[in-house]
Amino acid sequence: DAKTTQPTSMDCAEGRAANLPCNHSTISGNEYVYWYRQIHSQGPQYIIHGLKNNETNEMASLIITEDRKSSTLILPHATLRDTAVYYCIVPLGAGGTSYGKLTFGQGTILTVHP
Amino acid sequence: SQTIHQWPATLVQPVGSPLSLECTVEGTSNPNLYWYRQAAGRGLQLLFYSVGIGQISSEVPQNLSASRPQDRQFILSSKKLLLSDSGFYLCAWSAGPGELFFGEGSRLTVL
């Protein structure tokens, strides 16, 4: 997987937007950016992924810079239940032996406080 | 819709005892299946993956083995547990190259 860099921890007030950055300066042209989160004592949960365009789903929005070297996951209205470790992952190109074999780094510990 | 289940959720085993964790997937056929482990305070590590019945690939040398006797069943085993086998074990299936769906996890404590 391409190397990603995330802040170790972040805080956010409940109801405010949480913006989680990720640097992936070595990303290749056909590699996607994936985001997961892991709530304490649970398995990771897939959130969203994108290639070059911004993406939005019911959980979050993903903003990818034009040069694709960084991205930001946005939780528009954070709640206490969004407190978790958030992982930014760039798997090796689609298909091939890397399919589904993800490298989870240390991620960002997001704490949402009242 | 697809669901994934694994069990047992929690177990405490003595050193040297055997281990069997089971994972089943529903709602999809011929899924790619994975076993990950998360040691205390550490990130997830891929242990095994399978692209089909009887096809197992190991990512790291270890005291564990995996088997896939049926299309939607994935089993993690050990003949003799070590203290270092303690951790949170997660089964997953993939819906795409980077899209994994994980089970609830099995927390193993080896004493």
Short mmCIF file of C-alpha atoms in Angstrom, two decimals:
data_model
loop_
_atom_site.label_atom_id
_atom_site.label_comp_id
_atom_site.label_asym_id
_atom_site.label_seq_id
_atom_site.Cartn_x
_atom_site.Cartn_y
_atom_site.Cartn_z
CA ASP A 1 0.00 0.00 0.00
CA ALA A 2 1.10 3.54 -0.62
CA LYS A 3 2.31 5.23 2.55
CA THR A 4 -0.17 7.48 4.32
CA THR A 5 0.41 9.99 7.09
CA GLN A 6 -2.27 11.03 9.55
CA PRO A 7 -2.23 13.07 12.75
CA THR A 8 -2.12 10.92 15.84
CA SER A 9 -5.16 12.48 17.45
CA MET A 10 -7.80 15.14 17.01
CA ASP A 11 -10.62 16.60 19.04
CA CYS A 12 -13.97 17.83 17.87
CA ALA A 13 -16.99 19.34 19.58
CA GLU A 14 -20.26 17.51 19.23
CA GLY A 15 -22.35 18.94 16.40
CA ARG A 16 -19.39 20.50 14.64
CA ALA A 17 -17.71 19.21 11.53
CA ALA A 18 -14.74 16.91 12.00
CA ASN A 19 -12.09 17.26 9.30
CA LEU A 20 -9.55 14.47 9.28
CA PRO A 21 -6.54 14.97 7.00
CA CYS A 22 -4.39 12.36 5.31
CA ASN A 23 -1.24 12.74 3.24
CA HIS A 24 -0.50 10.18 0.53
CA SER A 25 2.10 11.90 -1.61
CA THR A 26 3.32 8.67 -3.25
CA ILE A 27 -0.10 7.64 -4.53
CA SER A 28 -0.21 6.31 -8.09
CA GLY A 29 -2.65 7.38 -10.74
CA ASN A 30 -4.95 4.36 -10.43
CA GLU A 31 -4.89 3.97 -6.66
CA TYR A 32 -7.94 4.80 -4.59
CA VAL A 33 -8.09 6.34 -1.14
CA TYR A 34 -10.14 4.40 1.40
CA TRP A 35 -11.29 5.45 4.83
CA TYR A 36 -12.25 3.18 7.69
CA ARG A 37 -12.97 3.73 11.33
CA GLN A 38 -12.71 1.47 14.33
CA ILE A 39 -14.80 2.06 17.39
CA HIS A 40 -13.35 0.60 20.56
CA SER A 41 -13.63 -3.20 20.76
CA GLN A 42 -15.26 -3.48 17.34
CA GLY A 43 -14.02 -4.40 13.89
CA PRO A 44 -13.13 -1.67 11.41
CA GLN A 45 -16.00 -0.16 9.48
CA TYR A 46 -15.70 0.92 5.87
CA ILE A 47 -16.66 4.59 5.44
CA ILE A 48 -15.93 5.82 1.94
CA HIS A 49 -13.44 5.73 -0.90
CA GLY A 50 -12.51 7.84 -3.90
CA LEU A 51 -10.11 8.21 -6.79
CA LYS A 52 -9.98 11.86 -7.82
CA ASN A 53 -13.44 13.34 -7.48
CA ASN A 54 -14.99 14.33 -4.19
CA GLU A 55 -17.35 11.73 -2.81
CA THR A 56 -20.23 11.84 -0.36
CA ASN A 57 -22.36 9.19 1.26
CA GLU A 58 -24.60 8.93 4.28
CA MET A 59 -21.66 8.73 6.63
CA ALA A 60 -19.13 11.25 5.38
CA SER A 61 -17.61 13.28 2.59
CA LEU A 62 -14.20 12.74 1.06
CA ILE A 63 -12.30 15.64 -0.44
CA ILE A 64 -9.26 14.74 -2.56
CA THR A 65 -6.86 17.45 -3.67
CA GLU A 66 -6.34 17.98 -7.36
CA ASP A 67 -2.82 16.56 -7.23
CA ARG A 68 -4.21 13.61 -5.22
CA LYS A 69 -1.41 13.86 -2.69
CA SER A 70 -3.75 14.44 0.20
CA SER A 71 -7.36 14.03 1.22
CA THR A 72 -9.73 15.03 3.99
CA LEU A 73 -12.52 13.01 5.49
CA ILE A 74 -15.34 15.20 6.70
CA LEU A 75 -17.94 14.16 9.26
CA PRO A 76 -20.37 17.08 8.86
CA HIS A 77 -22.04 16.90 12.26
CA ALA A 78 -19.95 14.84 14.63
CA THR A 79 -21.66 12.96 17.43
CA LEU A 80 -20.23 11.24 20.49
CA ARG A 81 -20.65 7.93 18.66
CA ASP A 82 -18.15 9.10 16.05
CA THR A 83 -15.35 8.81 18.60
CA ALA A 84 -13.08 6.21 17.02
CA VAL A 85 -9.77 5.59 15.29
CA TYR A 86 -9.94 6.67 11.65
CA TYR A 87 -7.72 5.00 9.09
CA CYS A 88 -6.74 6.37 5.70
CA ILE A 89 -5.57 3.58 3.39
CA VAL A 90 -4.28 3.52 -0.15
CA PRO A 91 -4.21 -0.10 -1.34
CA LEU A 92 -2.05 -1.17 -4.22
CA GLY A 93 -3.69 -0.82 -7.63
CA ALA A 94 -6.99 -2.56 -8.26
CA GLY A 95 -6.96 -6.30 -8.82
CA GLY A 96 -3.97 -8.54 -8.62
CA THR A 97 -2.61 -10.09 -5.49
CA SER A 98 -3.18 -6.97 -3.42
CA TYR A 99 -6.96 -7.30 -3.65
CA GLY A 100 -8.44 -6.71 -0.20
CA LYS A 101 -5.08 -6.91 1.55
CA LEU A 102 -5.05 -3.67 3.44
CA THR A 103 -2.40 -2.13 5.65
CA PHE A 104 -3.94 -0.44 8.65
CA GLY A 105 -1.53 2.04 10.19
CA GLN A 106 -1.99 3.82 13.49
CA GLY A 107 -4.73 6.10 12.19
CA THR A 108 -6.13 9.21 13.87
CA ILE A 109 -7.84 8.95 17.23
CA LEU A 110 -10.84 11.25 16.96
CA THR A 111 -12.44 12.25 20.23
CA VAL A 112 -15.80 13.98 20.02
CA HIS A 113 -16.62 15.81 23.22
CA PRO A 114 -19.89 17.33 24.44
CA SER B 1 -27.78 -8.17 2.05
CA GLN B 2 -24.44 -9.63 3.01
CA THR B 3 -23.62 -10.44 6.61
CA ILE B 4 -20.59 -11.89 8.29
CA HIS B 5 -20.50 -13.69 11.59
CA GLN B 6 -17.66 -15.01 13.66
CA TRP B 7 -17.50 -16.88 16.94
CA PRO B 8 -16.79 -17.25 19.71
CA ALA B 9 -16.76 -13.57 20.66
CA THR B 10 -14.49 -14.08 23.64
CA LEU B 11 -12.34 -16.91 24.84
CA VAL B 12 -9.65 -17.52 27.41
CA GLN B 13 -7.32 -20.40 26.69
CA PRO B 14 -4.27 -21.84 28.44
CA VAL B 15 -0.91 -21.94 26.71
CA GLY B 16 -0.54 -25.10 24.68
CA SER B 17 -4.26 -25.62 24.11
CA PRO B 18 -5.82 -25.76 20.63
CA LEU B 19 -7.82 -22.98 19.00
CA SER B 20 -10.62 -22.83 16.49
CA LEU B 21 -12.29 -19.61 15.39
CA GLU B 22 -15.02 -19.78 12.82
CA CYS B 23 -16.34 -17.25 10.36
CA THR B 24 -19.26 -17.49 7.96
CA VAL B 25 -20.54 -15.11 5.32
CA GLU B 26 -24.11 -14.92 4.06
CA GLY B 27 -25.60 -13.24 1.03
CA THR B 28 -22.68 -13.57 -1.35
CA SER B 29 -20.93 -16.36 -3.21
CA ASN B 30 -17.23 -17.02 -3.75
CA PRO B 31 -16.12 -14.13 -1.57
CA ASN B 32 -12.49 -13.33 -0.84
CA LEU B 33 -12.05 -13.95 2.87
CA TYR B 34 -9.47 -12.64 5.31
CA TRP B 35 -8.24 -13.14 8.86
CA TYR B 36 -6.71 -10.12 10.58
CA ARG B 37 -5.30 -9.83 14.07
CA GLN B 38 -4.95 -6.82 16.29
CA ALA B 39 -2.61 -7.19 19.23
CA ALA B 40 -3.19 -4.93 22.24
CA GLY B 41 -2.36 -1.33 21.37
CA ARG B 42 -1.28 -2.17 17.85
CA GLY B 43 -2.64 -1.96 14.33
CA LEU B 44 -4.33 -4.68 12.34
CA GLN B 45 -2.15 -7.30 10.74
CA LEU B 46 -3.30 -9.50 7.88
CA LEU B 47 -2.76 -13.15 8.73
CA PHE B 48 -4.43 -15.15 5.96
CA TYR B 49 -6.57 -14.64 2.92
CA SER B 50 -8.50 -17.00 0.69
CA VAL B 51 -9.84 -16.58 -2.83
CA GLY B 52 -11.71 -19.89 -2.88
CA ILE B 53 -12.36 -23.25 -1.27
CA GLY B 54 -9.13 -24.84 -0.14
CA GLN B 55 -7.06 -21.86 -1.27
CA ILE B 56 -5.20 -20.25 1.59
CA SER B 57 -2.37 -17.74 1.51
CA SER B 58 -0.40 -16.86 4.60
CA GLU B 59 0.95 -13.37 5.02
CA VAL B 60 3.18 -13.88 8.03
CA PRO B 61 4.89 -16.90 9.55
CA GLN B 62 3.17 -17.84 12.75
CA ASN B 63 1.69 -20.43 15.00
CA LEU B 64 -1.69 -20.34 13.29
CA SER B 65 -3.30 -21.94 10.28
CA ALA B 66 -6.43 -21.30 8.27
CA SER B 67 -8.80 -23.44 6.28
CA ARG B 68 -11.73 -22.87 3.98
CA PRO B 69 -13.78 -26.05 3.82
CA GLN B 70 -16.81 -24.39 2.24
CA ASP B 71 -17.34 -21.38 0.02
CA ARG B 72 -18.53 -19.12 2.79
CA GLN B 73 -16.73 -20.60 5.78
CA PHE B 74 -13.30 -19.60 7.00
CA ILE B 75 -11.62 -21.16 10.03
CA LEU B 76 -8.59 -20.05 12.00
CA SER B 77 -6.83 -22.72 14.03
CA SER B 78 -3.88 -23.52 16.19
CA LYS B 79 -2.69 -26.81 17.61
CA LYS B 80 -0.85 -25.22 20.53
CA LEU B 81 -1.44 -21.64 21.56
CA LEU B 82 1.35 -19.32 22.64
CA LEU B 83 1.07 -16.28 24.87
CA SER B 84 1.84 -14.13 21.84
CA ASP B 85 -1.30 -15.41 20.11
CA SER B 86 -3.45 -13.24 22.35
CA GLY B 87 -5.31 -10.55 20.48
CA PHE B 88 -8.44 -9.47 18.69
CA TYR B 89 -9.10 -11.63 15.64
CA LEU B 90 -11.21 -10.30 12.82
CA CYS B 91 -12.65 -12.07 9.83
CA ALA B 92 -13.55 -10.03 6.76
CA TRP B 93 -14.81 -10.39 3.22
CA SER B 94 -14.14 -8.04 0.37
CA ALA B 95 -16.68 -6.31 -1.83
CA GLY B 96 -13.97 -4.59 -3.85
CA PRO B 97 -10.20 -4.08 -3.95
CA GLY B 98 -10.17 -1.94 -0.83
CA GLU B 99 -13.67 -2.45 0.54
CA LEU B 100 -13.66 -4.89 3.42
CA PHE B 101 -16.50 -5.81 5.71
CA PHE B 102 -15.48 -7.15 9.07
CA GLY B 103 -17.13 -9.45 11.54
CA GLU B 104 -17.69 -8.66 15.18
CA GLY B 105 -14.30 -10.01 16.21
CA SER B 106 -13.08 -12.71 18.58
CA ARG B 107 -11.03 -11.62 21.56
CA LEU B 108 -8.53 -14.29 22.57
CA THR B 109 -6.60 -14.25 25.81
CA VAL B 110 -3.93 -16.89 26.25
CA LEU B 111 -2.84 -17.44 29.85
#
